[in-house]
Amino acid sequence: LKEKNYTKNRQLCHKDGYVIFRNSELLAGNLAKKTLGDGTKKSLFYVLQKDHGHMEAARCMNRLAKLSAYYMGNRGFSIGIEDVTPSEALRAFKEELVQEGFAKAD
């Protein structure tokens, strides 16, 4: 499969954009949206579901989710409360919109 960053020369693509599996082993390339499952009939999850059933595809997705969480946890990826708390400007804008909505409703 050709990923979005594919340049040329398949196995020798300098951006690793051409993905090759052989005997369930990743030989070359990087796994991204197109390879894993972008809705096409060549994606990994579609082939798993078609060849081995929906339970096996779901099992693979679950394992990938766990692997991703483990990887991000060990690499120091974290999100804190300050990352998701709205700024004072956003709070003021929201309050203004709510008050305008109440005024129109009255």
PDB file of C-alpha atoms in Angstrom:
ATOM      1  CA  LEU A   1       0.000   0.000   0.000  1.00  0.00           C
ATOM      2  CA  LYS A   2       1.111   3.535  -0.675  1.00  0.00           C
ATOM      3  CA  GLU A   3       0.864   5.869   2.287  1.00  0.00           C
ATOM      4  CA  LYS A   4       0.388   9.626   2.005  1.00  0.00           C
ATOM      5  CA  ASN A   5       4.133  10.274   2.315  1.00  0.00           C
ATOM      6  CA  TYR A   6       5.061   7.790  -0.465  1.00  0.00           C
ATOM      7  CA  THR A   7       7.606   9.178  -2.921  1.00  0.00           C
ATOM      8  CA  LYS A   8       8.852   6.467  -5.305  1.00  0.00           C
ATOM      9  CA  ASN A   9      10.826   3.204  -5.549  1.00  0.00           C
ATOM     10  CA  ARG A  10       8.503   1.169  -3.295  1.00  0.00           C
ATOM     11  CA  GLN A  11      10.883  -0.588  -0.863  1.00  0.00           C
ATOM     12  CA  LEU A  12      13.453   2.177  -1.221  1.00  0.00           C
ATOM     13  CA  CYS A  13      11.030   5.032  -0.529  1.00  0.00           C
ATOM     14  CA  HIS A  14      13.131   7.419   1.556  1.00  0.00           C
ATOM     15  CA  LYS A  15      10.096   8.424   3.660  1.00  0.00           C
ATOM     16  CA  ASP A  16       9.010   4.819   4.337  1.00  0.00           C
ATOM     17  CA  GLY A  17       5.696   5.518   2.615  1.00  0.00           C
ATOM     18  CA  TYR A  18       5.283   2.111   0.990  1.00  0.00           C
ATOM     19  CA  VAL A  19       4.055  -0.555   3.420  1.00  0.00           C
ATOM     20  CA  ILE A  20       4.947  -4.218   2.955  1.00  0.00           C
ATOM     21  CA  PHE A  21       3.646  -7.121   5.053  1.00  0.00           C
ATOM     22  CA  ARG A  22       4.783 -10.690   4.550  1.00  0.00           C
ATOM     23  CA  ASN A  23       3.620 -13.584   6.736  1.00  0.00           C
ATOM     24  CA  SER A  24       2.021 -11.126   9.185  1.00  0.00           C
ATOM     25  CA  GLU A  25       5.304  -9.271   9.659  1.00  0.00           C
ATOM     26  CA  LEU A  26       5.861  -5.629   8.814  1.00  0.00           C
ATOM     27  CA  LEU A  27       8.884  -5.587   6.506  1.00  0.00           C
ATOM     28  CA  ALA A  28       8.913  -1.953   5.426  1.00  0.00           C
ATOM     29  CA  GLY A  29       6.982   1.248   5.809  1.00  0.00           C
ATOM     30  CA  ASN A  30       5.089   3.120   8.460  1.00  0.00           C
ATOM     31  CA  LEU A  31       1.559   2.358   9.567  1.00  0.00           C
ATOM     32  CA  ALA A  32      -0.779   5.300   9.174  1.00  0.00           C
ATOM     33  CA  LYS A  33      -4.430   5.966   8.406  1.00  0.00           C
ATOM     34  CA  LYS A  34      -4.459   4.564   4.871  1.00  0.00           C
ATOM     35  CA  THR A  35      -2.800   1.317   5.903  1.00  0.00           C
ATOM     36  CA  LEU A  36      -4.814   0.722   9.059  1.00  0.00           C
ATOM     37  CA  GLY A  37      -8.253   1.718   7.920  1.00  0.00           C
ATOM     38  CA  ASP A  38      -9.421   4.674   5.871  1.00  0.00           C
ATOM     39  CA  GLY A  39     -12.507   2.964   4.482  1.00  0.00           C
ATOM     40  CA  THR A  40     -10.885   1.315   1.462  1.00  0.00           C
ATOM     41  CA  LYS A  41     -10.937  -2.397   0.770  1.00  0.00           C
ATOM     42  CA  LYS A  42      -7.138  -2.611   0.983  1.00  0.00           C
ATOM     43  CA  SER A  43      -6.793  -1.425   4.586  1.00  0.00           C
ATOM     44  CA  LEU A  44      -5.566  -3.774   7.306  1.00  0.00           C
ATOM     45  CA  PHE A  45      -8.757  -3.690   9.376  1.00  0.00           C
ATOM     46  CA  TYR A  46     -10.972  -4.320   6.354  1.00  0.00           C
ATOM     47  CA  VAL A  47      -8.900  -7.316   5.270  1.00  0.00           C
ATOM     48  CA  LEU A  48      -8.895  -8.698   8.821  1.00  0.00           C
ATOM     49  CA  GLN A  49     -12.667  -8.314   9.063  1.00  0.00           C
ATOM     50  CA  LYS A  50     -13.249  -9.890   5.656  1.00  0.00           C
ATOM     51  CA  ASP A  51     -10.833 -12.820   6.075  1.00  0.00           C
ATOM     52  CA  HIS A  52     -11.106 -13.554   9.796  1.00  0.00           C
ATOM     53  CA  GLY A  53     -14.359 -11.951  10.977  1.00  0.00           C
ATOM     54  CA  HIS A  54     -15.354  -8.882  12.925  1.00  0.00           C
ATOM     55  CA  MET A  55     -14.224 -10.281  16.293  1.00  0.00           C
ATOM     56  CA  GLU A  56     -10.635 -10.671  15.095  1.00  0.00           C
ATOM     57  CA  ALA A  57     -10.628  -7.170  13.593  1.00  0.00           C
ATOM     58  CA  ALA A  58     -11.989  -5.757  16.867  1.00  0.00           C
ATOM     59  CA  ARG A  59      -9.338  -7.703  18.816  1.00  0.00           C
ATOM     60  CA  CYS A  60      -6.625  -6.179  16.626  1.00  0.00           C
ATOM     61  CA  MET A  61      -8.038  -2.677  17.107  1.00  0.00           C
ATOM     62  CA  ASN A  62      -8.129  -3.215  20.868  1.00  0.00           C
ATOM     63  CA  ARG A  63      -4.528  -4.408  20.933  1.00  0.00           C
ATOM     64  CA  LEU A  64      -3.429  -1.424  18.830  1.00  0.00           C
ATOM     65  CA  ALA A  65      -5.255   0.959  21.190  1.00  0.00           C
ATOM     66  CA  LYS A  66      -3.522  -0.608  24.206  1.00  0.00           C
ATOM     67  CA  LEU A  67      -0.136  -0.484  22.477  1.00  0.00           C
ATOM     68  CA  SER A  68      -0.653   3.184  21.573  1.00  0.00           C
ATOM     69  CA  ALA A  69      -1.624   4.099  25.127  1.00  0.00           C
ATOM     70  CA  TYR A  70       1.375   2.203  26.523  1.00  0.00           C
ATOM     71  CA  TYR A  71       3.748   3.850  24.041  1.00  0.00           C
ATOM     72  CA  MET A  72       2.464   7.355  24.752  1.00  0.00           C
ATOM     73  CA  GLY A  73       2.586   6.739  28.494  1.00  0.00           C
ATOM     74  CA  ASN A  74       6.203   5.606  28.352  1.00  0.00           C
ATOM     75  CA  ARG A  75       7.223   8.454  26.044  1.00  0.00           C
ATOM     76  CA  GLY A  76       6.005  11.062  28.484  1.00  0.00           C
ATOM     77  CA  PHE A  77       2.824  12.067  26.707  1.00  0.00           C
ATOM     78  CA  SER A  78       0.460  13.567  29.212  1.00  0.00           C
ATOM     79  CA  ILE A  79      -2.412  15.964  29.387  1.00  0.00           C
ATOM     80  CA  GLY A  80      -3.120  18.138  32.366  1.00  0.00           C
ATOM     81  CA  ILE A  81      -6.137  20.057  33.586  1.00  0.00           C
ATOM     82  CA  GLU A  82      -4.609  23.308  32.335  1.00  0.00           C
ATOM     83  CA  ASP A  83      -4.519  21.835  28.804  1.00  0.00           C
ATOM     84  CA  VAL A  84      -8.296  21.473  28.733  1.00  0.00           C
ATOM     85  CA  THR A  85      -9.368  24.424  30.895  1.00  0.00           C
ATOM     86  CA  PRO A  86     -10.754  27.276  28.769  1.00  0.00           C
ATOM     87  CA  SER A  87      -8.961  30.612  28.882  1.00  0.00           C
ATOM     88  CA  GLU A  88     -10.500  33.670  30.520  1.00  0.00           C
ATOM     89  CA  ALA A  89     -11.159  35.202  27.084  1.00  0.00           C
ATOM     90  CA  LEU A  90     -13.022  32.073  25.966  1.00  0.00           C
ATOM     91  CA  ARG A  91     -15.082  32.029  29.170  1.00  0.00           C
ATOM     92  CA  ALA A  92     -16.025  35.686  28.679  1.00  0.00           C
ATOM     93  CA  PHE A  93     -16.979  35.032  25.036  1.00  0.00           C
ATOM     94  CA  LYS A  94     -19.119  32.061  26.078  1.00  0.00           C
ATOM     95  CA  GLU A  95     -20.865  34.091  28.775  1.00  0.00           C
ATOM     96  CA  GLU A  96     -21.591  36.816  26.227  1.00  0.00           C
ATOM     97  CA  LEU A  97     -23.109  34.293  23.802  1.00  0.00           C
ATOM     98  CA  VAL A  98     -25.230  32.748  26.553  1.00  0.00           C
ATOM     99  CA  GLN A  99     -26.528  36.158  27.642  1.00  0.00           C
ATOM    100  CA  GLU A 100     -27.381  37.044  24.013  1.00  0.00           C
ATOM    101  CA  GLY A 101     -29.257  33.762  23.694  1.00  0.00           C
ATOM    102  CA  PHE A 102     -31.222  34.433  26.888  1.00  0.00           C
ATOM    103  CA  ALA A 103     -32.046  37.957  25.678  1.00  0.00           C
ATOM    104  CA  LYS A 104     -33.407  36.615  22.368  1.00  0.00           C
ATOM    105  CA  ALA A 105     -35.449  33.956  24.174  1.00  0.00           C
ATOM    106  CA  ASP A 106     -37.156  36.536  26.456  1.00  0.00           C
TER     107      ASP A 106
END
